Coordinates of C-alpha atoms in Angstrom, one line a residue:
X1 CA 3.4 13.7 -13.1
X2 CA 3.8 14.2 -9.4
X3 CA 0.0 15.4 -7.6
X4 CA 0.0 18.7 -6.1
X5 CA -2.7 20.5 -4.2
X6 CA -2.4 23.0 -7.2
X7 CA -3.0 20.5 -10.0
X8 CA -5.8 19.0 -8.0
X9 CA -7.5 22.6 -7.0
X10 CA -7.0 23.1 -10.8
X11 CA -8.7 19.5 -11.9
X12 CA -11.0 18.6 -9.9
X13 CA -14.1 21.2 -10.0
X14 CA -14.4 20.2 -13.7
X15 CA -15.6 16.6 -12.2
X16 CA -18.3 17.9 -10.0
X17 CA -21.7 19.1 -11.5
X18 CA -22.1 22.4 -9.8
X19 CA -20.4 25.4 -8.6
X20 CA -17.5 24.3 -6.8
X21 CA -14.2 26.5 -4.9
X22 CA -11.8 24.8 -3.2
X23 CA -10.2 26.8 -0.2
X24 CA -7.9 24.2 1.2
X25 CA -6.0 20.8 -0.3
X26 CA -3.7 19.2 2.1
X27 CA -2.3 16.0 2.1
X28 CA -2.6 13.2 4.5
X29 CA -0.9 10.8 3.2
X30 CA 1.6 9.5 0.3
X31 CA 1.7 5.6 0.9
X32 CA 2.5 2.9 -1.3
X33 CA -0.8 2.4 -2.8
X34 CA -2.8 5.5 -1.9
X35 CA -2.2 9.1 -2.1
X36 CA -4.6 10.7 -0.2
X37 CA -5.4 14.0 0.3
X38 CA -8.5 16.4 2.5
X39 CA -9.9 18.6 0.5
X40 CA -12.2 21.6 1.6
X41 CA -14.5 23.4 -0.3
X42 CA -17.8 24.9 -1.3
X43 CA -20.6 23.3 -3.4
X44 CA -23.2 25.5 -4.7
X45 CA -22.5 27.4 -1.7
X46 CA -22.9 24.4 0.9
X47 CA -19.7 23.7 2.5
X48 CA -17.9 20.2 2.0
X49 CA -15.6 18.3 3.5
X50 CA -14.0 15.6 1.3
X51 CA -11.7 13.2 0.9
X52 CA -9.8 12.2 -2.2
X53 CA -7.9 8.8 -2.8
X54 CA -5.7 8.3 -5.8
X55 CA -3.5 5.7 -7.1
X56 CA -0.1 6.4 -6.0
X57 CA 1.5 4.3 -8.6
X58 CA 3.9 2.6 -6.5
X59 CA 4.5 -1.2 -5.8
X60 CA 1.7 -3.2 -4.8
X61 CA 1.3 -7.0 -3.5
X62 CA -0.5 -8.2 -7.0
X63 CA -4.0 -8.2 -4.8
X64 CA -5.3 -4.8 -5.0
X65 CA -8.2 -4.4 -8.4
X66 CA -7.5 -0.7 -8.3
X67 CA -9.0 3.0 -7.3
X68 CA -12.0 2.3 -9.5
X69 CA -13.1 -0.8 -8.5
X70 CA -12.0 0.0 -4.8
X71 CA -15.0 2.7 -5.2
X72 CA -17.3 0.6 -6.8
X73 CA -16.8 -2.1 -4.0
X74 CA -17.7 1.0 -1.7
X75 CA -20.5 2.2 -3.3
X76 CA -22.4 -0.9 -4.0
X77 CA -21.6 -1.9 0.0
X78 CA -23.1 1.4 1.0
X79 CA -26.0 0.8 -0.8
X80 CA -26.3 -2.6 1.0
X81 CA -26.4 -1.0 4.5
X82 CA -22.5 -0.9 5.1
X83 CA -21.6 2.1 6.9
X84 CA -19.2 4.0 4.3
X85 CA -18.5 7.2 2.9
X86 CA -20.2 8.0 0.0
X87 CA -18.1 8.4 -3.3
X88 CA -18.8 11.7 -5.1
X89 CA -16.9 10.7 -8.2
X90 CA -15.0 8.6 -10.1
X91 CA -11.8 9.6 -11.7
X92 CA -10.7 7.5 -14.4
X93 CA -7.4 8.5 -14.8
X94 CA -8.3 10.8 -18.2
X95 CA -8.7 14.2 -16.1
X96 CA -5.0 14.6 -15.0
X97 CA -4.9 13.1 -11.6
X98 CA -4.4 9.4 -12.0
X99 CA -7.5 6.9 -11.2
X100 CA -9.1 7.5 -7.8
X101 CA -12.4 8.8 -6.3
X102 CA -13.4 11.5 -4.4
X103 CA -15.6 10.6 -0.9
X104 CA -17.3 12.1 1.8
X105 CA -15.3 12.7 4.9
X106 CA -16.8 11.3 8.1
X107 CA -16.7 11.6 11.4
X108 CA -14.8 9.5 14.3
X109 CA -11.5 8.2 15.2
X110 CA -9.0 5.4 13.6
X111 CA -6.2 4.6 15.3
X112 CA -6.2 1.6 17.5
X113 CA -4.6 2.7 20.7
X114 CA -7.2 5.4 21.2
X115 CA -10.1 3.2 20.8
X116 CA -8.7 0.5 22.9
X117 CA -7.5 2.6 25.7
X118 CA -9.7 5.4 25.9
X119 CA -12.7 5.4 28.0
X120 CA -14.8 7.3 25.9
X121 CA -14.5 4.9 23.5
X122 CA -16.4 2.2 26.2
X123 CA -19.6 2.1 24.7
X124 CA -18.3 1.7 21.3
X125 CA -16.0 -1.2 22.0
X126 CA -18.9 -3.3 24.0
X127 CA -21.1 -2.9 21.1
X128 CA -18.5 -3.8 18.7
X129 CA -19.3 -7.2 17.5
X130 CA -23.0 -6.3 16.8
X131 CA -22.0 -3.3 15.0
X132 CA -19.1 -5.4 13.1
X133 CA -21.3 -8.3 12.2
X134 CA -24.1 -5.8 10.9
X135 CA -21.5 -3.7 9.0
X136 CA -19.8 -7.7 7.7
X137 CA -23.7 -9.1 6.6
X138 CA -24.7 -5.8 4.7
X139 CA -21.2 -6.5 2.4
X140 CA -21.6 -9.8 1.9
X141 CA -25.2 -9.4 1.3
X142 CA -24.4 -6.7 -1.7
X143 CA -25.2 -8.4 -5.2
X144 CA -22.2 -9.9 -7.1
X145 CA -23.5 -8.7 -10.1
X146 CA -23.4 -5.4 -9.6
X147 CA -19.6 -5.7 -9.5
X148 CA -19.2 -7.8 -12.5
X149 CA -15.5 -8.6 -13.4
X150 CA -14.0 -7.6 -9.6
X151 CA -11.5 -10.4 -9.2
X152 CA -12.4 -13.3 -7.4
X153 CA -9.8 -14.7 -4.8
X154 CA -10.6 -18.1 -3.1
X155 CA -8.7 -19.6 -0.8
X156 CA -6.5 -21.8 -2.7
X157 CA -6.0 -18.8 -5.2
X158 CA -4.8 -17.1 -2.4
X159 CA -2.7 -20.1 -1.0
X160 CA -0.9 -20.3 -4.2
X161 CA 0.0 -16.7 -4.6
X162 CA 1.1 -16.1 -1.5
X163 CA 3.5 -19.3 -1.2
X164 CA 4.9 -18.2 -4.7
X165 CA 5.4 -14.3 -2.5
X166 CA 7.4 -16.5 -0.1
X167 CA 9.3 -18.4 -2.1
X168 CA 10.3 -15.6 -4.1
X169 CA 12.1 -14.1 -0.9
X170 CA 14.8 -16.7 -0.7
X171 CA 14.0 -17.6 2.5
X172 CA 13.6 -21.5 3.4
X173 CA 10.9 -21.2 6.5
X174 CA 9.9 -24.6 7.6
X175 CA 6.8 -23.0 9.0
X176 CA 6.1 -21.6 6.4
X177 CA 6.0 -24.4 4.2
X178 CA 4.2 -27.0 6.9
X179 CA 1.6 -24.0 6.8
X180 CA 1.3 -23.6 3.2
X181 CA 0.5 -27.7 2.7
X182 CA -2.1 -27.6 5.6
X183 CA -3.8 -24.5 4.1
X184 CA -3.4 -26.3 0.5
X185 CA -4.7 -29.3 1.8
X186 CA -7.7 -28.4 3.5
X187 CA -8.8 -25.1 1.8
X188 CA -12.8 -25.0 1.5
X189 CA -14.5 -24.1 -1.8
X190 CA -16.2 -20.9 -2.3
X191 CA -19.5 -22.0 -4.7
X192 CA -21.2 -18.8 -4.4
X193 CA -18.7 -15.8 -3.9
X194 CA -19.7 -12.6 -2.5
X195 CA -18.1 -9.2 -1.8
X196 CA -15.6 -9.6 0.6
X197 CA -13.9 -6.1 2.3
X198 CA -10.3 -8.0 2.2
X199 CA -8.8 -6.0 4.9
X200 CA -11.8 -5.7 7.6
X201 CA -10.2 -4.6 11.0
X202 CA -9.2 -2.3 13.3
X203 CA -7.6 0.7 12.0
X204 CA -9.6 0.8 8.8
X205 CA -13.0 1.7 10.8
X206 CA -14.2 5.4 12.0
X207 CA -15.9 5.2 15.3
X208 CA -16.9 7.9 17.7
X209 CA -18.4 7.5 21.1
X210 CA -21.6 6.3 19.2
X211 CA -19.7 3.5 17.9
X212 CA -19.0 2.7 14.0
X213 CA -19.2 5.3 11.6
X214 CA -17.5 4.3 8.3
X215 CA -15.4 1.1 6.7
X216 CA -12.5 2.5 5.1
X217 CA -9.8 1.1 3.0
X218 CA -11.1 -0.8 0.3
X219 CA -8.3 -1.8 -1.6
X220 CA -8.0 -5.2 -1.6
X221 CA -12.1 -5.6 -1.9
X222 CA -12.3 -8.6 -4.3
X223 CA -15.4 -11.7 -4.3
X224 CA -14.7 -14.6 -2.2
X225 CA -15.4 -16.5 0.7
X226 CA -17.4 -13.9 3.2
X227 CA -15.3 -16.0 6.4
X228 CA -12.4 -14.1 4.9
X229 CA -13.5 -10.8 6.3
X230 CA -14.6 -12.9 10.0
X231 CA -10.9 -14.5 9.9
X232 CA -8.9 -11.4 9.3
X233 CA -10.8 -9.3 11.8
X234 CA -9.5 -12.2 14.6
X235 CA -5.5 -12.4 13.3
X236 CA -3.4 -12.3 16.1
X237 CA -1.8 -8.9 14.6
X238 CA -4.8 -6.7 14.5
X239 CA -5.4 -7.3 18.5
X240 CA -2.3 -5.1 19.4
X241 CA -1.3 -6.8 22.0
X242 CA -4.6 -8.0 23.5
X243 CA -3.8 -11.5 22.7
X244 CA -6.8 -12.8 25.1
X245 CA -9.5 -11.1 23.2
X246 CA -9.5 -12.1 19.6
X247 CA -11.5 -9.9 18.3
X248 CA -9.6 -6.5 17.2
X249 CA -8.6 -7.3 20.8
X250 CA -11.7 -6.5 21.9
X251 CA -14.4 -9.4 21.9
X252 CA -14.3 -13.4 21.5
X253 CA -14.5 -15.4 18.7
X254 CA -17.7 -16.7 19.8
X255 CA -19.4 -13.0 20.2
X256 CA -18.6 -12.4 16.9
X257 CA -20.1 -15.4 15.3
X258 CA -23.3 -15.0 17.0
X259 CA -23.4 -11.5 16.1
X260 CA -22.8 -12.3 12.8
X261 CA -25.0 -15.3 12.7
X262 CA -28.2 -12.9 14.2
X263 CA -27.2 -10.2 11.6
X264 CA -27.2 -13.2 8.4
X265 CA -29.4 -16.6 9.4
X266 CA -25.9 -17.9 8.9
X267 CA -24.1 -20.4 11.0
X268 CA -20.5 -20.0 11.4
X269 CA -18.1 -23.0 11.5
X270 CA -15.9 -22.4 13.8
X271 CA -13.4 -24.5 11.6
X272 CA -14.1 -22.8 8.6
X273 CA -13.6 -19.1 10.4
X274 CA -10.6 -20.2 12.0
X275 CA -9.2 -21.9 8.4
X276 CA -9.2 -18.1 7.2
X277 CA -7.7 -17.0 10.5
X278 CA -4.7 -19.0 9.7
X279 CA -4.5 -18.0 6.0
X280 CA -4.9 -14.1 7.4
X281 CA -2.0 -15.1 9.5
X282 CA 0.1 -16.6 6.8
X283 CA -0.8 -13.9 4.4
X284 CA 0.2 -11.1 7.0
X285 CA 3.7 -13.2 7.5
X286 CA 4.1 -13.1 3.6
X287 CA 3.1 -9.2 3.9
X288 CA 6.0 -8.9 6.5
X289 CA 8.6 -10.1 4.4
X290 CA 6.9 -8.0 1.4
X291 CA 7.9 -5.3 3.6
X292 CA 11.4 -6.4 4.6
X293 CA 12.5 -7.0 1.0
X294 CA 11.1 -4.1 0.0
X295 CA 13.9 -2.6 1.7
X296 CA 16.5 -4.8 1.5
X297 CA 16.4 -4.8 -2.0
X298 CA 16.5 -0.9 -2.6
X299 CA 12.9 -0.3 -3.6
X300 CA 11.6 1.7 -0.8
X301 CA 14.3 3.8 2.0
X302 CA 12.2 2.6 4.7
X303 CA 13.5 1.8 8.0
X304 CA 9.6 1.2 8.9
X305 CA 9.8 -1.8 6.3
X306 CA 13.1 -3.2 7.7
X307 CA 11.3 -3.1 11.5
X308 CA 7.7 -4.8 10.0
X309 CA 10.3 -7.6 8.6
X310 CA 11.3 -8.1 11.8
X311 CA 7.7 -9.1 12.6
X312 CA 8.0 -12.8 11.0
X313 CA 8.7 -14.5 13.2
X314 CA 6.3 -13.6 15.2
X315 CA 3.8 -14.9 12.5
X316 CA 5.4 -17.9 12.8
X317 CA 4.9 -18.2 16.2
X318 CA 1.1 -17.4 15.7
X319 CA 0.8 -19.8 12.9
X320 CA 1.6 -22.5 15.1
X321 CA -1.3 -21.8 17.6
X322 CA -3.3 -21.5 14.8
X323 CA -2.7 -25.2 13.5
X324 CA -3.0 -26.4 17.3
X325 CA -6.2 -24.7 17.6
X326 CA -7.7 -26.2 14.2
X327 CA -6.2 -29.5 15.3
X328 CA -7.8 -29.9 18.7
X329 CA -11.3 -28.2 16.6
X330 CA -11.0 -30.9 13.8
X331 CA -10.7 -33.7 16.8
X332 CA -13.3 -32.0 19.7
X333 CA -15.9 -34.8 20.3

């Protein structure tokens, strides 16, 4: 059953304890693997501004635990100190909407070229790191056993799925493959997973002028190794063209590690960050031609997919610099 602002106006107030009216449901967006809408209302009287994320029950990559757990995830990482919006309720999928959650709307902007470019975004970006590492320790600080059964995804778990992703495509990429048997090779263990956000980085945090408000995106939250979350932050694709500063384009590799070191006790390996900055890099090549076959083979009318395709080969290229990187690492005196 397709979602309309009518079906949810109808549904939802039955969830919430209270008096609830809604006077405006809009859509923001219909992706792949979240439908989500802003939905305005009244509480007892008290205004609200909310937003609600439901499974769009389209294709997926095989990594996302779904809505429920994507909440959970967020809940038990607010209540850790991670800055988040905080989930109202939990659909199950039983009151007519599909599975999801309702949350809190917050304050601040997303998109990467503001906060980059604009100067009233200055404070925010030289306080990044701190803020990032704080947000990073308070998630992989939140008890694993409060999430009981989320999935976990090491790194050779990982490895494995996503060379089988590859394969699947048809396409015989030699760096591919010499990446795929280095990451194999040398992939770390994970002995005590934790919470890991899966897809920390810029885009999928609020900030204002006061710097980070909220961690969004959730989806593919699973337990695992917490230098996932460092890694990812530092792949070459979430710097938008700001190849010199690693960070979200922003900071260095090494600001971030003592950031997140002062946040945790925790000293990061450089090797071991920058393993899971090549396996972020790998995965995001995978993700590339994810998006490309998508197309290609019929499944989503996207020329958006077809250009992201397009984008291999510059993962390739980045997966090289990665290896020379770890290589001169492994060998510095």
């Amino acid at each position: 059953m397709a979602i309309t602002a009518e079906r949810i106006v109808q549904v939802l107030p039955a969830r919430l304890a209270g008096q609830v009216e809604i006077s405006r449901c809009r859509r923001l967006t219909a992706g792949a693997s979240a439908d989500t809408w802003r939905v305005q209302a009244t509480l007892d009287g008290q205004p609200q501004d909310w937003i609600l994320r439901l499974d769009a029950g389209a294709e997926d990559l095989g990594m996302a635990p779904g809505k429920t757990w994507e909440a959970r995830a967020q809940q038990a990482a607010g209540e850790a100190g991670c800055p988040v919006a905080r989930v109202v309720t939990i659909l199950s999928g039983q009151e007519g909407l599909g599975e999801g959650y309702l949350m809190e709307a917050l304050p601040g902007e997303s998109l990467p070229p503001v906060l980059l470019k604009d100067d009233r975004y200055r404070p925010a970006r030289d306080d990044f790191c701190q803020q990032a590492a704080q947000a990073l320790a308070a998630i992989h600080r939140t008890p694993p056993a409060v999430l009981d059964g989320l999935p976990v995804q090491d790194a050779l778990t990982q490895v494995e799925q996503l060379y089988a992703m590859h394969q699947d495509y048809g396409e015989a990429l030699p760096v591919f493959s010499l990446v795929y048997g280095w990451l194999k090779a040398n992939a770390p263990e994970c002995a005590s997973p934790a919470l890991v956000h899966g897809d920390f980085r810029l885009g999928n945090f609020l900030i204002t002028d006061n710097g980070l408000q909220g961690v969004l995106d959730w989806e593919l939250t699973h337990l695992g190794d917490p230098m996932e979350d460092l890694g990812w932050l530092c792949v070459n694709a979430w710097r938008f063209g700001r190849r010199h500063l690693p960070v979200a384009g922003i900071d260095s590799r090494e600001a971030l590690y003592l950031a997140y070191q002062a946040a945790t006790g925790i000293t990061v390996d450089p090797l071991h960050a920058r393993y899971w900055e090549l396996l972020g890099t790998f995965k995001w090549g995978v993700i590339c031609q994810y998006q490309a076959y998508s197309y290609l083979r019929g499944h989503v009318p996207s020329l958006e997919r077809a250009a992201i395709g397009r984008r291999v080969a510059e993962t390739e290229y980045d997966m090289l610099t990665c290896l020379q990187d770890l290589t001169e690492l492994n060998h510095a005196p």
